[in-house]
Tab-separated table of C-alpha atoms and ligand atoms in Angstrom:
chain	number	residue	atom	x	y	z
A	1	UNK	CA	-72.173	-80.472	91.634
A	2	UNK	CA	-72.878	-83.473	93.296
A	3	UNK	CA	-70.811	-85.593	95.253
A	4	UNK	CA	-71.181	-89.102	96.817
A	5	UNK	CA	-69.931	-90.724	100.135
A	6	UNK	CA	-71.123	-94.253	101.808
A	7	UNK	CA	-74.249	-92.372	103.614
A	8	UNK	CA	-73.232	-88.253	102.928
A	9	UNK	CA	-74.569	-86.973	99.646
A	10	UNK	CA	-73.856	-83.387	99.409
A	11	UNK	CA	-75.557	-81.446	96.821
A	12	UNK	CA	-74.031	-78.130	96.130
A	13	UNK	CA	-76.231	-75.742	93.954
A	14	UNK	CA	-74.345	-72.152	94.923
A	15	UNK	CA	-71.674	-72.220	92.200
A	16	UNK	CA	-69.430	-69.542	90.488
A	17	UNK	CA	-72.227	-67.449	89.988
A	18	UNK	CA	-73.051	-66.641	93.974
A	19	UNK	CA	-70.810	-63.394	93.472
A	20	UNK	CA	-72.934	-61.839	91.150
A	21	UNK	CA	-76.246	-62.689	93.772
A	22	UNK	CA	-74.115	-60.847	96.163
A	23	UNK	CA	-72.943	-58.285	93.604
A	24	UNK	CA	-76.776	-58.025	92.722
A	25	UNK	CA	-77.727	-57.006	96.220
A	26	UNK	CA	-74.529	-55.101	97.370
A	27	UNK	CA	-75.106	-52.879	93.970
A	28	UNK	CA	-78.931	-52.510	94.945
A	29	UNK	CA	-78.331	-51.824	98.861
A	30	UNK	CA	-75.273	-49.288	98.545
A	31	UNK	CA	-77.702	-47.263	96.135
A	32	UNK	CA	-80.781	-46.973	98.289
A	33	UNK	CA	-80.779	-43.747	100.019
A	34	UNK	CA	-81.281	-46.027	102.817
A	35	UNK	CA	-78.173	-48.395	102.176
A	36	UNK	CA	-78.628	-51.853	103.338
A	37	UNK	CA	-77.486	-55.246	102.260
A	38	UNK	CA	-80.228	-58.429	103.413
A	39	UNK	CA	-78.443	-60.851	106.154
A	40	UNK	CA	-77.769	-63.617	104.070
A	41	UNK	CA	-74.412	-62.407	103.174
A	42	UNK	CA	-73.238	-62.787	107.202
A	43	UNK	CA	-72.634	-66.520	106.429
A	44	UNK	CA	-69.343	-67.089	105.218
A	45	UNK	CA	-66.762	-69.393	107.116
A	46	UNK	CA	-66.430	-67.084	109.358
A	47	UNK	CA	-69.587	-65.388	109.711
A	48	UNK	CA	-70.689	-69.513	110.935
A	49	UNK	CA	-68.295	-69.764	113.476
A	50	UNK	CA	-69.281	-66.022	114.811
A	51	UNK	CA	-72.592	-66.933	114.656
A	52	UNK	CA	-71.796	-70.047	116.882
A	53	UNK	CA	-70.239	-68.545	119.034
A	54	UNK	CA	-73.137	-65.964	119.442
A	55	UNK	CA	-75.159	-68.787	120.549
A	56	UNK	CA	-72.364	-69.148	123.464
A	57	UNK	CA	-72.663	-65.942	124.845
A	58	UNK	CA	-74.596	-65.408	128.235
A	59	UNK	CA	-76.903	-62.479	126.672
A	60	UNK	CA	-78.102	-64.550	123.590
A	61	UNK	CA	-81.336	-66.362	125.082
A	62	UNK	CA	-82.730	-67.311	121.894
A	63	UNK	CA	-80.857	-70.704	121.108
A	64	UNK	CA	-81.099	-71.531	125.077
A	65	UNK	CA	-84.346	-71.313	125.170
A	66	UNK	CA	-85.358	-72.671	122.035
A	67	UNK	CA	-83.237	-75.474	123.320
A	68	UNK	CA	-84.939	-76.078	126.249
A	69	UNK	CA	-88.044	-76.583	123.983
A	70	UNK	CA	-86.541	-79.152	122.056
A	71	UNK	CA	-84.780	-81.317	124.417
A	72	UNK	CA	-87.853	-81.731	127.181
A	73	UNK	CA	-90.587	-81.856	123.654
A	74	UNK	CA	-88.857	-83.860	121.240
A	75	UNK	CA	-90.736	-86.853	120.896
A	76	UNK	CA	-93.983	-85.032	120.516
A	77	UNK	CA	-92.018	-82.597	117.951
A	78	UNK	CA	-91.108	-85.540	115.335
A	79	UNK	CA	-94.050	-87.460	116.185
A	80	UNK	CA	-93.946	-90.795	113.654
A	81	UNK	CA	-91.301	-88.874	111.097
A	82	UNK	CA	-87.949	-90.558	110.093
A	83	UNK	CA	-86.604	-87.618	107.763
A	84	UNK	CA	-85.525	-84.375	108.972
A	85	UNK	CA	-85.283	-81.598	106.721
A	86	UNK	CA	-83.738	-78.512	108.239
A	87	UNK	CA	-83.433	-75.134	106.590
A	88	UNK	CA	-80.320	-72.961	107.192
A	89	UNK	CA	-79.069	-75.571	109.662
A	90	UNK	CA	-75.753	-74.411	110.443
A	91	UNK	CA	-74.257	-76.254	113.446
A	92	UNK	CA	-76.041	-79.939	114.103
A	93	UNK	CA	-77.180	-78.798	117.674
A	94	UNK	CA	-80.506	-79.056	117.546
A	95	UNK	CA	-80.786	-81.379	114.544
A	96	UNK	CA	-78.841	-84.179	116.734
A	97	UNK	CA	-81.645	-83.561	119.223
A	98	UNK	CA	-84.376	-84.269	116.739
A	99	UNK	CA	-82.699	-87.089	115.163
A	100	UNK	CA	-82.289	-88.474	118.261
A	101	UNK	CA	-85.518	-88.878	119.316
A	102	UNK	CA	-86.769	-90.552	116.011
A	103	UNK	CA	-86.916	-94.332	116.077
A	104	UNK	CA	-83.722	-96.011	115.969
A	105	UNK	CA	-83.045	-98.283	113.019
A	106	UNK	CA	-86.227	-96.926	111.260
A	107	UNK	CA	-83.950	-95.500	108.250
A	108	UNK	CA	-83.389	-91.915	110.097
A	109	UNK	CA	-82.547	-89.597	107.481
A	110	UNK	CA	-81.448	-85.614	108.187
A	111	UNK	CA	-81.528	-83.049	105.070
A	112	UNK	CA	-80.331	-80.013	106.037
A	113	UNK	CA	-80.308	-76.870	103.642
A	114	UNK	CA	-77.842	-74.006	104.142
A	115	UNK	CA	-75.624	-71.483	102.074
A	116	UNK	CA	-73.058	-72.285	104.362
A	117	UNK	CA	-71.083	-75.097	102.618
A	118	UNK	CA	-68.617	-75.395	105.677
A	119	UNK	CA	-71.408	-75.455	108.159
A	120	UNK	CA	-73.393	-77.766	106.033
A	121	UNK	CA	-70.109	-80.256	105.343
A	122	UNK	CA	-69.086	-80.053	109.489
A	123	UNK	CA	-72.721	-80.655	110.586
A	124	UNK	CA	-73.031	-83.630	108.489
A	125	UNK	CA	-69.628	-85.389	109.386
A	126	UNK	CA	-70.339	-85.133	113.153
A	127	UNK	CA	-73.699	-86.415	113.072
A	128	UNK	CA	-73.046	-89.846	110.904
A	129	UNK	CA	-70.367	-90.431	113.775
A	130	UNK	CA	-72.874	-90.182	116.511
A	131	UNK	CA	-75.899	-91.874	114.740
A	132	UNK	CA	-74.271	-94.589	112.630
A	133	UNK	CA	-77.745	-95.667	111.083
A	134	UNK	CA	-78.138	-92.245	110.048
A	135	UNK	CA	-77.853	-90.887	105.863
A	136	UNK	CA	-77.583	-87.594	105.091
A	137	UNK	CA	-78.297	-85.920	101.723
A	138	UNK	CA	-77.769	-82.097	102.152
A	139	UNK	CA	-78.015	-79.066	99.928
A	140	UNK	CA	-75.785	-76.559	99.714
A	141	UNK	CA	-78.605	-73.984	98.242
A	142	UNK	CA	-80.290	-70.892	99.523
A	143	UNK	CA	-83.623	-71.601	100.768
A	144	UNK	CA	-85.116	-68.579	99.066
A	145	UNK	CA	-84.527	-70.338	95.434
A	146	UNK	CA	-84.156	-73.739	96.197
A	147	UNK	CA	-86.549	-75.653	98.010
A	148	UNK	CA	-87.535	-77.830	94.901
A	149	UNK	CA	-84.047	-79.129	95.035
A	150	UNK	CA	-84.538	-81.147	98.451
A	151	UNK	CA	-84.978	-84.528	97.355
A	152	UNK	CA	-88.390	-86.509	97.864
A	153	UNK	CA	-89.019	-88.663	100.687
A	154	UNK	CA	-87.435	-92.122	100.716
A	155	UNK	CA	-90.289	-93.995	101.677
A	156	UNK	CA	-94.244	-93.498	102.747
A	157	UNK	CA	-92.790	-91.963	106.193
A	158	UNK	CA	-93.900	-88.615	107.629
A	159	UNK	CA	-91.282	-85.872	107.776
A	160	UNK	CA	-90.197	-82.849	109.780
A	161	UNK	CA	-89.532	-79.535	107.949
A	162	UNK	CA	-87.702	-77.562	110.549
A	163	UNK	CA	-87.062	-73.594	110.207
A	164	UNK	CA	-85.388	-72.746	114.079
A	165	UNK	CA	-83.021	-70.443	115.932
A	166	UNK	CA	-85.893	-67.695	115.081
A	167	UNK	CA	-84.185	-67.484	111.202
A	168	UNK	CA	-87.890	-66.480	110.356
A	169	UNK	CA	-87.751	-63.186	112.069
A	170	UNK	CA	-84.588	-62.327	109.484
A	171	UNK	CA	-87.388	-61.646	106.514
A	172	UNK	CA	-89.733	-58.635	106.629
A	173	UNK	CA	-93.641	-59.476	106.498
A	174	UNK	CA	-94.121	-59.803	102.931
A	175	UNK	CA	-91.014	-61.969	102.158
A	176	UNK	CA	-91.953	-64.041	105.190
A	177	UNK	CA	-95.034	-64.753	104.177
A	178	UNK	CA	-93.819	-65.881	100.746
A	179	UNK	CA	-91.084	-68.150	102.181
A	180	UNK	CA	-93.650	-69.703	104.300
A	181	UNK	CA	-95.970	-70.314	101.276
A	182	UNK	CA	-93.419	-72.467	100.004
A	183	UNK	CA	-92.339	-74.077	102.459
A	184	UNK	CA	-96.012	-75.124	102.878
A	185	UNK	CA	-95.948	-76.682	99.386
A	186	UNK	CA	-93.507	-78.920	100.473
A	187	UNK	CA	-95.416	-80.606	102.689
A	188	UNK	CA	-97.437	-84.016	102.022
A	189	UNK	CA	-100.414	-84.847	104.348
A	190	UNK	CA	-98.839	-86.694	107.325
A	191	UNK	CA	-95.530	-83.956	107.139
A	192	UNK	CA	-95.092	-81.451	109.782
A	193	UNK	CA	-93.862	-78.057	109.757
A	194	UNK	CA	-91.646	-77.033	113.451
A	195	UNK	CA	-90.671	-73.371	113.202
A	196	UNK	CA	-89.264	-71.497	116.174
A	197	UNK	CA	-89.752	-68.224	116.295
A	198	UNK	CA	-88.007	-65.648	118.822
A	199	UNK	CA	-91.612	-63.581	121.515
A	200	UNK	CA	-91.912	-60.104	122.114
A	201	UNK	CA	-90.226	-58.990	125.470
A	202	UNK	CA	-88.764	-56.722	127.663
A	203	UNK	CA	-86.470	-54.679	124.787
A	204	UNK	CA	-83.906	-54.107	127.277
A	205	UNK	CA	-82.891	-58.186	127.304
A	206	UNK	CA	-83.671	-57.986	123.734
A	207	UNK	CA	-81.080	-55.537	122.281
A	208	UNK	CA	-78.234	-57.289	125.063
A	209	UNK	CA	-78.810	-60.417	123.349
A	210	UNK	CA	-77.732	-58.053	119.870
A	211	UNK	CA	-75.236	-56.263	121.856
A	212	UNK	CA	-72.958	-58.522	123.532
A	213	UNK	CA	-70.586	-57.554	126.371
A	214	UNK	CA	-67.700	-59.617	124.900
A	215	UNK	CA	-68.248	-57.707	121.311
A	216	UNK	CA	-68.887	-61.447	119.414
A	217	UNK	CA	-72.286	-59.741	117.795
A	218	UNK	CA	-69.990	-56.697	116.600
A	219	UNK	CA	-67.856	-59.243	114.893
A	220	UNK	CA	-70.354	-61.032	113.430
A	221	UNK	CA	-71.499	-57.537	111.709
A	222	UNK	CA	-68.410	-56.075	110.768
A	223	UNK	CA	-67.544	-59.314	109.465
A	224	UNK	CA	-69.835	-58.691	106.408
A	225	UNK	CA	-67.831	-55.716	105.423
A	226	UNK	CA	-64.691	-58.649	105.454
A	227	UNK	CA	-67.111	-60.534	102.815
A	228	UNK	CA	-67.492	-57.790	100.593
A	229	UNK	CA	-63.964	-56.572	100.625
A	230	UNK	CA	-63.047	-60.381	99.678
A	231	UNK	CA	-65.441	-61.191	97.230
A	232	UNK	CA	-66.345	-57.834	95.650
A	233	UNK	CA	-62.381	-56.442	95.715
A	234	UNK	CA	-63.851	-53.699	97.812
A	235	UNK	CA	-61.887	-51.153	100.227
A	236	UNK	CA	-64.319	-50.906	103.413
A	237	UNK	CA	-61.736	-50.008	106.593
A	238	UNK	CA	-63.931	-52.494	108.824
A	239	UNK	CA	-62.147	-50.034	111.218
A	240	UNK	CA	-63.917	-47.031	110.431
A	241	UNK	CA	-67.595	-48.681	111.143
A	242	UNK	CA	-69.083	-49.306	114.678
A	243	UNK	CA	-71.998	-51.723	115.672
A	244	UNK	CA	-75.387	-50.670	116.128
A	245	UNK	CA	-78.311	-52.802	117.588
A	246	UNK	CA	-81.385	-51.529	118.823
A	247	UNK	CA	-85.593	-52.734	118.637
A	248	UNK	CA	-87.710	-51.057	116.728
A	249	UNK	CA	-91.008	-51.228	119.224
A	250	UNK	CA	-93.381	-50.401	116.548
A	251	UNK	CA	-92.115	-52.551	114.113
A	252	UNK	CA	-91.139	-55.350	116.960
A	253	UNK	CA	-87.787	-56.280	115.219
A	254	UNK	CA	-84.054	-56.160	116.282
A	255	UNK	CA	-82.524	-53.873	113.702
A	256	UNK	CA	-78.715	-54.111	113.527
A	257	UNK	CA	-76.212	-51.366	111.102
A	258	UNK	CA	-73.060	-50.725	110.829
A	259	UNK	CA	-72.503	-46.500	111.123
A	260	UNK	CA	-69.750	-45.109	109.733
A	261	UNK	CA	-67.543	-43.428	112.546
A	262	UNK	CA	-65.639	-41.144	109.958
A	263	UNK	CA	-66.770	-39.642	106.467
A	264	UNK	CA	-65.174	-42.409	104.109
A	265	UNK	CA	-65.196	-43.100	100.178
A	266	UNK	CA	-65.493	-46.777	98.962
A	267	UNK	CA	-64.084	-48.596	95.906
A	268	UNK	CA	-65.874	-51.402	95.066
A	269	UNK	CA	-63.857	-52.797	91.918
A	270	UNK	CA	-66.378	-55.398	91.148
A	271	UNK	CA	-69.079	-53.445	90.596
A	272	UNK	CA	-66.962	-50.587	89.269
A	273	UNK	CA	-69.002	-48.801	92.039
A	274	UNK	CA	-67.643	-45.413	94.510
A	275	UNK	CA	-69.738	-45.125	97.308
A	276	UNK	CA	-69.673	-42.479	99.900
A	277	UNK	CA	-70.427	-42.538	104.110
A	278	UNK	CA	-71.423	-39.370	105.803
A	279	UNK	CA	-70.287	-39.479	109.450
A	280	UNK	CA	-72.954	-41.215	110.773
A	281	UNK	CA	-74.437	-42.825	108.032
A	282	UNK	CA	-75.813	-46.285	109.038
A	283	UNK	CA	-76.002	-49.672	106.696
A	284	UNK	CA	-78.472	-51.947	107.966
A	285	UNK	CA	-77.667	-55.329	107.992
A	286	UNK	CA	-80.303	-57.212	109.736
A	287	UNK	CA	-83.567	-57.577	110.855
A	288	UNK	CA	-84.857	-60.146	113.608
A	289	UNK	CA	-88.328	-60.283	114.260
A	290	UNK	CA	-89.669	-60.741	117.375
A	291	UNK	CA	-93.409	-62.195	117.510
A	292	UNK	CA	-96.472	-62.686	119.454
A	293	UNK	CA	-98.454	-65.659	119.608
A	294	UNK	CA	-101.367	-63.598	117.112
A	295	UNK	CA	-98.376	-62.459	114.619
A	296	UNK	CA	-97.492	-66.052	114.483
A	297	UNK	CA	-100.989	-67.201	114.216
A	298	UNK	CA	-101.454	-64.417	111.230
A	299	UNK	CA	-98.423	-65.522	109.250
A	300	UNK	CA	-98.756	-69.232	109.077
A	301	UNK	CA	-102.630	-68.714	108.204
A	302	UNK	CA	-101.513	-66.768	105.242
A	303	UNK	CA	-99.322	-69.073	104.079
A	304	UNK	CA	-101.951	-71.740	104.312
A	305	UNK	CA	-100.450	-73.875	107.105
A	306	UNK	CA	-102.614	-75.465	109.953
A	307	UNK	CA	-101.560	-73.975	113.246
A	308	UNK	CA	-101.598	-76.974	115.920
A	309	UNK	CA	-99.232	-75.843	118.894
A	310	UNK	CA	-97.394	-73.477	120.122
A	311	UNK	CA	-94.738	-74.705	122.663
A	312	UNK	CA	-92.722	-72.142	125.121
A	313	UNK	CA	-90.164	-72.030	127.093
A	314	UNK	CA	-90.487	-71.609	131.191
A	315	UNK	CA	-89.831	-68.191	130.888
A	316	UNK	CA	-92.106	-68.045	127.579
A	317	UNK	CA	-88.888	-66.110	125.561
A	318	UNK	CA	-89.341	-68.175	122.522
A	319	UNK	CA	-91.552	-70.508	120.667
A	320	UNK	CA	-91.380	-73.196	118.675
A	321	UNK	CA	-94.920	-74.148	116.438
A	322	UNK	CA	-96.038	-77.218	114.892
A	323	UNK	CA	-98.216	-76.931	111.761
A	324	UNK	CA	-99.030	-79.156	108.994
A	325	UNK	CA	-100.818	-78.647	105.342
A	326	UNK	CA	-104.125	-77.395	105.824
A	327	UNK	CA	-106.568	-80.444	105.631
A	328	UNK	CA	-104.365	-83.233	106.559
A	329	UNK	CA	-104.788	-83.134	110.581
A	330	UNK	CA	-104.689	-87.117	111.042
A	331	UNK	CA	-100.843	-86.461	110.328
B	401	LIG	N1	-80.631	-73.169	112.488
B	401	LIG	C1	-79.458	-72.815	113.267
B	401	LIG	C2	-78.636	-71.691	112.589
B	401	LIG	C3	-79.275	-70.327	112.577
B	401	LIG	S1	-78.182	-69.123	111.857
B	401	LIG	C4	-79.896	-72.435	114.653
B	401	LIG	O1	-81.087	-72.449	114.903
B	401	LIG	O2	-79.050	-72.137	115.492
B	401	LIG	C5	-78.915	-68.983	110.265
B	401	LIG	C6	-78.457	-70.104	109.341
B	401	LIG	O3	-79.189	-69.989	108.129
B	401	LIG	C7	-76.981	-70.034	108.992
B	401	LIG	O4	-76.423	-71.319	109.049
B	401	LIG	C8	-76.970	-69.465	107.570
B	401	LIG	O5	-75.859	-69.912	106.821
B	401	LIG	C9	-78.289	-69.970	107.028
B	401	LIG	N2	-78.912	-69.101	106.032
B	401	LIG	C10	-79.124	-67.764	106.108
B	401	LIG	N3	-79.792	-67.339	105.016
B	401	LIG	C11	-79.989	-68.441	104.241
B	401	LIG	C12	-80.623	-68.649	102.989
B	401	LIG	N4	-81.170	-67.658	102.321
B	401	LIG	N5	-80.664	-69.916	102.498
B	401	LIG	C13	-80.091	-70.952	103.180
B	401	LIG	N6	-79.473	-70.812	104.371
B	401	LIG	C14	-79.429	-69.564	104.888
B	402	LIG	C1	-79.969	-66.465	112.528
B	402	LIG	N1	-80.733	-65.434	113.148
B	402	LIG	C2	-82.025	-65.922	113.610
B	402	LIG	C3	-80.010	-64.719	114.220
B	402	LIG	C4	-80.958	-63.690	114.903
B	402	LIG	O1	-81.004	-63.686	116.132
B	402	LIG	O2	-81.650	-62.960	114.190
B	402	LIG	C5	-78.794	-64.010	113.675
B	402	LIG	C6	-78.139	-63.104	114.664
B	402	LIG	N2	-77.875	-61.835	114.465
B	402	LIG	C7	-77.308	-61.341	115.533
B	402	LIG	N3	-77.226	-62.268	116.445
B	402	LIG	C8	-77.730	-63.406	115.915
């Protein structure tokens, strides 16, 4: 579906058929004898505003600190670009940021990508308010399908692709390393490529930030059993599952599950599906990577990207890295 406004074109390619991706991956995870279902699935309206508010609390440093990357490096970030394309944007934070240091007048243009149609549709509305010379095509998509639906270019002008909030770290190796291949393809000599990615640290401020006092990143979790029960016509009792967070040192990744408190049976009428807890039994839910500068290095070489800086914060908590198609270094 495709829909027109003066300067907000809104693409949407998720349609009717979304449950069965989720039915796909809720049959596959609740069958493992490890059960699990992939993160994606966090991001309904609610999930967005949890997530937001996430980025509020005092123990989640990532966004703060990617934050203070942006704001004091912009300029140098966006270089000569006048399109931003941002994959799984959710709120326009650090998109208005960007945007705002691109020339004014020179036909700025902001593409963000997300699964999150209400996220998309909100980011988009308050950012044409604030820059008024500003168009905005987005796609309502999931960037693991549908990167060759973000339109072309406009004109001869470079462009930013922009992967933040450490949304990189959500993938294991393998899948990384493929979603980073094609994001690569996207890229035309002169484009850049600004991904932030969250560093290895002390695990102790690590699994706060996944474990907040005020119980928003519990929320944010159980919340996914909400999206199942809704669009699945399962039974969970959200109330019978607790939050877990904890990193995984050899593995350097945040792992968050759900463990069951109680022994409970599930109906899942959608998939026709019973599935049983133990007490105990844990669902994972997430991973977040956490990276050093040679794991970053190591991934964007293998998906064929040029490596050209690697920006940190003052207390070097996260990066954010500028690369470009290999061979194309003028840009
Ligand atoms: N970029 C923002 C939001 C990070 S939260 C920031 O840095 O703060 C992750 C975002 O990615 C959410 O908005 C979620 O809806 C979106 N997302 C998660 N998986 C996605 C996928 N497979 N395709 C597209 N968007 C996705
Ligand atoms: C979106 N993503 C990078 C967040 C993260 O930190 O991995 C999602 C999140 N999960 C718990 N808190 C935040």
């Amino acid at each position: 579906m495709t829909e027109a406004a003066t300067d907000v074109r809104v693409d949407v390619h998720l349609g009717p058929g979304e449950e069965r991706r989720l039915a796909d991956d809720v049959l596959d995870g609740l069958t493992k004898p490890f059960k699990e279902i992939p993160p994606k699935h966090f991001y309904d309206a609610r999930g967005s505003e949890l997530f937001d508010a996430i980025c509020e609390q005092p123990e989640y440093y990532p966004t703060r600190s990617e934050m203070a990357i942006l704001t004091q490096r912009a300029s140098q970030l966006v270089g000569d670009a006048t399109e931003l394309v941002e994959l799984g944007s959710g709120a326009p934070t650090k998109a208005r940021i960007l945007l705002g240091a691109m020339t004014e007048g020179a036909s700025r243009r902001y593409i963000p990508l997300d699964v999150s149609e209400s996220a998309l549709r909100e980011a988009a509305g308050e950012l044409i308010e604030e820059l008024p010379d500003l168009s905005v095509h987005g796609v309502v998509g999931d960037f693991e399908r549908h990167l060759d639906r973000i339109p072309g270019p406009l004109n001869g002008d470079p462009r930013v692709v922009a992967l933040l909030g450490g949304t990189i770290g959500n993938f294991p190796p393998g899948t990384r390393r493929r979603l980073l291949r094609s994001i690569a393809r996207l890229l035309r000599p002169g484009d850049r490529f600004i991904l932030g990615t969250d560093l290895v640290k002390d695990p102790r401020v690590i699994e706060a930030a996944y474990d907040d006092a005020a119980g928003v990143t519990a929320d944010f979790n159980l919340n996914l059993l909400n999206v199942v029960n809704r669009e699945l016509e399962a039974n969970f009792d959200v109330g019978a599952f607790e939050h877990v967070a904890f990193f995984d040192r050899r593995r350097q990744w945040v792992e968050m599950r759900l463990r069951a408190t109680r022994a409970s049976t599930v109906w899942i009428e959608a998939l026709d599906l019973q599935v049983e807890f133990a007490p105990g039994e844990e669902l994972r839910t997430e991973i977040s990577a956490k990276f050093t500068p040679d794991r970053l290095r190591s991934d964007l070489k293998a998906a064929g990207l040029d490596l050209r800086q690697i920006l940190t914060d003052p207390e070097d908590r996260f990066a954010v890295s500028v690369s470009g198609p290999v061979g194309s270094r003028a840009g």
